[in-house]
Amino acid sequence: MKRSLIATATLIALGVGGATWFVQQRLPQRSGEVAITGLKAPVTVRYDEAGVPHIQAQNEADLYRTLGWVHAQDRLFQMEMMRRLSRGELAEVLGPKLLPTDKLMRTLTLREDADKRAALLDRNAPSTQALQAYLDGVNAFQDSHPAPLEFALLGIPKRPFTTADTLSVTGYLAYSFAAAFRTGPVLTQIRDELGPDYLKAFDLSWAPDGAVAEGERQATAAGFPAAAAAATPKPSAALLQPADKHALAALGQLSDAALAEAQVPLLEGSNAWVVAGSRSASGKPILAGDPHISFAAPAVWYEAHLQSPGFELYGHFGALNPMALLGLNSQFGWSLTMFQNDDIDLVAETVNPANPQQVMVGGQWVNMSERTETIQVKGQAPVTLTLRRSPHGPIISDALTTGHELTRPIAMWWTQLVAPNPAVEAFYQLNRADTLAKARQAVEGIHAPGLNVVWANTQGDIAWWAAAKLPQRPEGVNPAFVLDGSKPEADKPGFHPFSSNPQEENPARGYIVSANHQPAAATPVPGYYNLWDRALRLDRQLRDPTQRWTATTTHALQLDTETTYAQRVLKPLLPRLVELVKAPEEQALLQQLAQWPGRYDMELTAPTIFQQFLYELAREAMADELGGDSKDGAPPTPFSNLRRTKALDLALPRLAADANSPWWDKRDTPAKETRDDVLKAAWAATLQHLRATP
């Protein structure tokens, strides 16, 4: 027995020792000397207390090679998963559950597009050489170190990282901000099945002087009347059949599920603003940026401080990208928000009854191209995927699983697949853009996704550019709807010049605000813009000419949680609820809502009540027309997609103000319900949910 115990103890000790050795071999190195293949001269890396590397190199190639090495040391598994996500290779290591995600990514043709772009890169360009040096550093770390624990657990083989991998991830990021898959199908269904009276609630019009000015007008008006929707002529025949609505909802849900299954965080919305020296206490511009990205481990951003002769930058980097997407130094800095422009059109194709490989374009039957790709699936046989492409783009509906077939194939026209989009070169130049002219020229090369670049330098210049390649569309075409591929409405004659993009340089007002809202522009830029409330709140705070901003007051404004959105929704509804609700405890809750200034402070209960009421109001008003909310694996519905769009956020204040909207009447009952009926039901559902929630 004693020998047995000794043997067992020895085995346990060996196991613990082996596990300790296994983990220690994979810990990042923060001190000492390291030999990195390919360095031309010694490089110094100093880590600060937050774990941020500060890299000093004697030449640019060594700088980026070392950045790649330290980035891989901390984030190699993240790099691998982003590569596999963007290239449709997750099922190979994560199993069949990720097969729908891989199918979607292959159907988007991200890998095909990235491979073509990589082959066209100018290998002598400094930006390409910087990218290659960075990837050489990533590969040098991978080749000389044990794979991360996740590689061993999932059986992931090591493979070199290439420029095509970087461009695949760049393409994926461009796709991840697109809202067309959720918004276009449901708005098309509302237009074709329900009619223009239902569409009135949705804000499809363009405010030429911008959303902030429009918000100011609405906020100071007596009430919030529902404005008429923009002209959206209904086609002579419904573009899509009623049977298509669930398939289209599945397409929208597949798009979201692909991101959720891969556990990739999203940019939820962002703020950035800059004040000129005339508005600051120091006499120099102050730039504030706070991109909103959902929580993730590891984080999306990788911070690093780079220094080489003639170049210095503290930046925030993404996986497999050596160019900082956000950055600053002692001379200039910039931040980003999402432009939210619509750069994806969904196009319903008309198929030749005599030849299913042809579609009608320009009055003629045109052949679709077709090719196959093979997806490796862990634990299963490989899956062969047929990818079709019409003249408008890849047939994105082919990503749907069996049982969700559409009566017409849906193609995707996407700026990312059409425009040159030299993003690597653009951000390489933006990382060095210390003058207004250099920054403007760099930003012009950003084609997709659309980004607002807010920039300032110590010379006193401030600027904002809406960076995107904006397509020209036929007059009167609204890409918020699915377009008819057999008609000219789906045509794109070309792109607008960058000079016509929304932008400002050193405006007389002395400040610039960017908060994902619709910008001021003479030429409409269709998009899925956020509510104007954040932008209006910032504008009101910044417009005071007597205020002299400091870093402290700017930080306080970043932490501000007040919004006018709740007041816009509640203003026409609270008086009715006060009349309809009789219970004293419920009257007390309504009083809290009435006195609530719109701040989302943690100690307040009003924000929780309002957010739940907002959901219940939308569900009670719209679920009978658009299907209930999809939960627990239920088939997707148009409503489940709509509630994840900006379109619903924009619609609810207008709907709340319109007592005669047809949305209030429930189509599945013989009675004619009113706004009061829906309000009572939504309020009761709100309280029921909150009382049942611990």
PDB file of N, CA and C in Angstrom, residues 647-692:
ATOM      1  N   ALA A 647     -33.575  50.780 -37.981  1.00  0.00           N
ATOM      2  CA  ALA A 647     -34.857  51.193 -38.548  1.00  0.00           C
ATOM      3  C   ALA A 647     -35.953  51.206 -37.492  1.00  0.00           C
ATOM      4  N   LEU A 648     -35.964  50.218 -36.607  1.00  0.00           N
ATOM      5  CA  LEU A 648     -36.982  50.185 -35.557  1.00  0.00           C
ATOM      6  C   LEU A 648     -36.755  51.302 -34.551  1.00  0.00           C
ATOM      7  N   ASP A 649     -35.510  51.550 -34.181  1.00  0.00           N
ATOM      8  CA  ASP A 649     -35.214  52.647 -33.253  1.00  0.00           C
ATOM      9  C   ASP A 649     -35.750  53.967 -33.793  1.00  0.00           C
ATOM     10  N   LEU A 650     -35.551  54.185 -35.086  1.00  0.00           N
ATOM     11  CA  LEU A 650     -36.009  55.426 -35.699  1.00  0.00           C
ATOM     12  C   LEU A 650     -37.527  55.471 -35.815  1.00  0.00           C
ATOM     13  N   ALA A 651     -38.155  54.306 -35.963  1.00  0.00           N
ATOM     14  CA  ALA A 651     -39.595  54.268 -36.187  1.00  0.00           C
ATOM     15  C   ALA A 651     -40.410  54.505 -34.925  1.00  0.00           C
ATOM     16  N   LEU A 652     -39.926  54.058 -33.773  1.00  0.00           N
ATOM     17  CA  LEU A 652     -40.771  54.056 -32.578  1.00  0.00           C
ATOM     18  C   LEU A 652     -41.224  55.445 -32.132  1.00  0.00           C
ATOM     19  N   PRO A 653     -40.385  56.488 -32.146  1.00  0.00           N
ATOM     20  CA  PRO A 653     -40.918  57.809 -31.787  1.00  0.00           C
ATOM     21  C   PRO A 653     -42.012  58.284 -32.742  1.00  0.00           C
ATOM     22  N   ARG A 654     -41.863  57.994 -34.021  1.00  0.00           N
ATOM     23  CA  ARG A 654     -42.867  58.399 -35.000  1.00  0.00           C
ATOM     24  C   ARG A 654     -44.150  57.602 -34.815  1.00  0.00           C
ATOM     25  N   LEU A 655     -43.997  56.311 -34.545  1.00  0.00           N
ATOM     26  CA  LEU A 655     -45.166  55.481 -34.299  1.00  0.00           C
ATOM     27  C   LEU A 655     -45.888  55.936 -33.041  1.00  0.00           C
ATOM     28  N   ALA A 656     -45.141  56.214 -31.979  1.00  0.00           N
ATOM     29  CA  ALA A 656     -45.757  56.640 -30.721  1.00  0.00           C
ATOM     30  C   ALA A 656     -46.588  57.900 -30.901  1.00  0.00           C
ATOM     31  N   ALA A 657     -46.153  58.787 -31.791  1.00  0.00           N
ATOM     32  CA  ALA A 657     -46.844  60.062 -31.976  1.00  0.00           C
ATOM     33  C   ALA A 657     -48.047  59.963 -32.901  1.00  0.00           C
ATOM     34  N   ASP A 658     -48.203  58.848 -33.598  1.00  0.00           N
ATOM     35  CA  ASP A 658     -49.266  58.715 -34.602  1.00  0.00           C
ATOM     36  C   ASP A 658     -50.364  57.794 -34.072  1.00  0.00           C
ATOM     37  N   ALA A 659     -51.388  58.395 -33.484  1.00  0.00           N
ATOM     38  CA  ALA A 659     -52.481  57.597 -32.908  1.00  0.00           C
ATOM     39  C   ALA A 659     -53.282  56.869 -33.971  1.00  0.00           C
ATOM     40  N   ASN A 660     -53.182  57.285 -35.223  1.00  0.00           N
ATOM     41  CA  ASN A 660     -53.969  56.679 -36.293  1.00  0.00           C
ATOM     42  C   ASN A 660     -53.185  55.655 -37.112  1.00  0.00           C
ATOM     43  N   SER A 661     -52.000  55.316 -36.680  1.00  0.00           N
ATOM     44  CA  SER A 661     -51.193  54.360 -37.442  1.00  0.00           C
ATOM     45  C   SER A 661     -51.883  53.001 -37.509  1.00  0.00           C
ATOM     46  N   PRO A 662     -51.841  52.337 -38.668  1.00  0.00           N
ATOM     47  CA  PRO A 662     -52.456  51.002 -38.763  1.00  0.00           C
ATOM     48  C   PRO A 662     -51.734  49.946 -37.934  1.00  0.00           C
ATOM     49  N   TRP A 663     -50.515  50.249 -37.485  1.00  0.00           N
ATOM     50  CA  TRP A 663     -49.792  49.274 -36.667  1.00  0.00           C
ATOM     51  C   TRP A 663     -50.529  48.968 -35.364  1.00  0.00           C
ATOM     52  N   TRP A 664     -51.349  49.889 -34.873  1.00  0.00           N
ATOM     53  CA  TRP A 664     -52.010  49.664 -33.583  1.00  0.00           C
ATOM     54  C   TRP A 664     -53.082  48.577 -33.670  1.00  0.00           C
ATOM     55  N   ASP A 665     -53.685  48.413 -34.824  1.00  0.00           N
ATOM     56  CA  ASP A 665     -54.759  47.418 -34.962  1.00  0.00           C
ATOM     57  C   ASP A 665     -54.158  46.033 -35.170  1.00  0.00           C
ATOM     58  N   LYS A 666     -54.615  45.079 -34.387  1.00  0.00           N
ATOM     59  CA  LYS A 666     -54.111  43.711 -34.508  1.00  0.00           C
ATOM     60  C   LYS A 666     -54.875  42.988 -35.620  1.00  0.00           C
ATOM     61  N   ARG A 667     -54.142  42.479 -36.576  1.00  0.00           N
ATOM     62  CA  ARG A 667     -54.745  41.856 -37.752  1.00  0.00           C
ATOM     63  C   ARG A 667     -55.349  40.490 -37.446  1.00  0.00           C
ATOM     64  N   ASP A 668     -54.975  39.898 -36.314  1.00  0.00           N
ATOM     65  CA  ASP A 668     -55.471  38.555 -36.003  1.00  0.00           C
ATOM     66  C   ASP A 668     -56.677  38.568 -35.070  1.00  0.00           C
ATOM     67  N   THR A 669     -57.331  39.730 -34.906  1.00  0.00           N
ATOM     68  CA  THR A 669     -58.548  39.810 -34.094  1.00  0.00           C
ATOM     69  C   THR A 669     -59.633  40.523 -34.898  1.00  0.00           C
ATOM     70  N   PRO A 670     -60.909  40.222 -34.629  1.00  0.00           N
ATOM     71  CA  PRO A 670     -61.990  40.900 -35.363  1.00  0.00           C
ATOM     72  C   PRO A 670     -62.173  42.352 -34.934  1.00  0.00           C
ATOM     73  N   ALA A 671     -61.785  42.677 -33.700  1.00  0.00           N
ATOM     74  CA  ALA A 671     -61.955  44.050 -33.209  1.00  0.00           C
ATOM     75  C   ALA A 671     -60.895  44.965 -33.816  1.00  0.00           C
ATOM     76  N   LYS A 672     -61.154  46.264 -33.744  1.00  0.00           N
ATOM     77  CA  LYS A 672     -60.169  47.253 -34.203  1.00  0.00           C
ATOM     78  C   LYS A 672     -59.506  47.863 -32.973  1.00  0.00           C
ATOM     79  N   GLU A 673     -58.278  47.427 -32.700  1.00  0.00           N
ATOM     80  CA  GLU A 673     -57.559  47.932 -31.540  1.00  0.00           C
ATOM     81  C   GLU A 673     -57.028  49.338 -31.807  1.00  0.00           C
ATOM     82  N   THR A 674     -56.819  50.071 -30.721  1.00  0.00           N
ATOM     83  CA  THR A 674     -56.319  51.441 -30.800  1.00  0.00           C
ATOM     84  C   THR A 674     -54.946  51.526 -30.129  1.00  0.00           C
ATOM     85  N   ARG A 675     -54.361  52.698 -30.214  1.00  0.00           N
ATOM     86  CA  ARG A 675     -53.085  52.906 -29.535  1.00  0.00           C
ATOM     87  C   ARG A 675     -53.222  52.652 -28.039  1.00  0.00           C
ATOM     88  N   ASP A 676     -54.331  53.091 -27.449  1.00  0.00           N
ATOM     89  CA  ASP A 676     -54.539  52.861 -26.016  1.00  0.00           C
ATOM     90  C   ASP A 676     -54.533  51.373 -25.680  1.00  0.00           C
ATOM     91  N   ASP A 677     -55.151  50.559 -26.530  1.00  0.00           N
ATOM     92  CA  ASP A 677     -55.184  49.116 -26.282  1.00  0.00           C
ATOM     93  C   ASP A 677     -53.775  48.526 -26.279  1.00  0.00           C
ATOM     94  N   VAL A 678     -52.971  48.931 -27.239  1.00  0.00           N
ATOM     95  CA  VAL A 678     -51.603  48.412 -27.335  1.00  0.00           C
ATOM     96  C   VAL A 678     -50.766  48.919 -26.167  1.00  0.00           C
ATOM     97  N   LEU A 679     -50.974  50.185 -25.778  1.00  0.00           N
ATOM     98  CA  LEU A 679     -50.231  50.734 -24.647  1.00  0.00           C
ATOM     99  C   LEU A 679     -50.506  49.945 -23.372  1.00  0.00           C
ATOM    100  N   LYS A 680     -51.767  49.649 -23.115  1.00  0.00           N
ATOM    101  CA  LYS A 680     -52.109  48.889 -21.909  1.00  0.00           C
ATOM    102  C   LYS A 680     -51.454  47.510 -21.933  1.00  0.00           C
ATOM    103  N   ALA A 681     -51.510  46.856 -23.080  1.00  0.00           N
ATOM    104  CA  ALA A 681     -50.920  45.522 -23.186  1.00  0.00           C
ATOM    105  C   ALA A 681     -49.402  45.573 -23.022  1.00  0.00           C
ATOM    106  N   ALA A 682     -48.765  46.568 -23.628  1.00  0.00           N
ATOM    107  CA  ALA A 682     -47.306  46.692 -23.533  1.00  0.00           C
ATOM    108  C   ALA A 682     -46.880  47.007 -22.103  1.00  0.00           C
ATOM    109  N   TRP A 683     -47.633  47.871 -21.434  1.00  0.00           N
ATOM    110  CA  TRP A 683     -47.306  48.220 -20.048  1.00  0.00           C
ATOM    111  C   TRP A 683     -47.469  47.005 -19.134  1.00  0.00           C
ATOM    112  N   ALA A 684     -48.549  46.260 -19.324  1.00  0.00           N
ATOM    113  CA  ALA A 684     -48.768  45.063 -18.504  1.00  0.00           C
ATOM    114  C   ALA A 684     -47.661  44.034 -18.744  1.00  0.00           C
ATOM    115  N   ALA A 685     -47.260  43.860 -19.998  1.00  0.00           N
ATOM    116  CA  ALA A 685     -46.195  42.902 -20.314  1.00  0.00           C
ATOM    117  C   ALA A 685     -44.861  43.350 -19.724  1.00  0.00           C
ATOM    118  N   THR A 686     -44.644  44.655 -19.699  1.00  0.00           N
ATOM    119  CA  THR A 686     -43.413  45.192 -19.109  1.00  0.00           C
ATOM    120  C   THR A 686     -43.329  44.842 -17.630  1.00  0.00           C
ATOM    121  N   LEU A 687     -44.400  45.120 -16.905  1.00  0.00           N
ATOM    122  CA  LEU A 687     -44.397  44.846 -15.470  1.00  0.00           C
ATOM    123  C   LEU A 687     -44.314  43.352 -15.189  1.00  0.00           C
ATOM    124  N   GLN A 688     -45.005  42.562 -15.991  1.00  0.00           N
ATOM    125  CA  GLN A 688     -44.956  41.109 -15.796  1.00  0.00           C
ATOM    126  C   GLN A 688     -43.528  40.592 -15.962  1.00  0.00           C
ATOM    127  N   HIS A 689     -42.834  41.076 -16.987  1.00  0.00           N
ATOM    128  CA  HIS A 689     -41.458  40.623 -17.223  1.00  0.00           C
ATOM    129  C   HIS A 689     -40.530  41.058 -16.092  1.00  0.00           C
ATOM    130  N   LEU A 690     -40.626  42.313 -15.691  1.00  0.00           N
ATOM    131  CA  LEU A 690     -39.712  42.827 -14.670  1.00  0.00           C
ATOM    132  C   LEU A 690     -39.971  42.183 -13.313  1.00  0.00           C
ATOM    133  N   ARG A 691     -41.238  41.916 -13.007  1.00  0.00           N
ATOM    134  CA  ARG A 691     -41.547  41.263 -11.729  1.00  0.00           C
ATOM    135  C   ARG A 691     -41.054  39.819 -11.705  1.00  0.00           C
ATOM    136  N   ALA A 692     -40.992  39.193 -12.879  1.00  0.00           N
ATOM    137  CA  ALA A 692     -40.550  37.799 -12.949  1.00  0.00           C
ATOM    138  C   ALA A 692     -39.038  37.668 -13.087  1.00  0.00           C
TER     139      ALA A 692
END
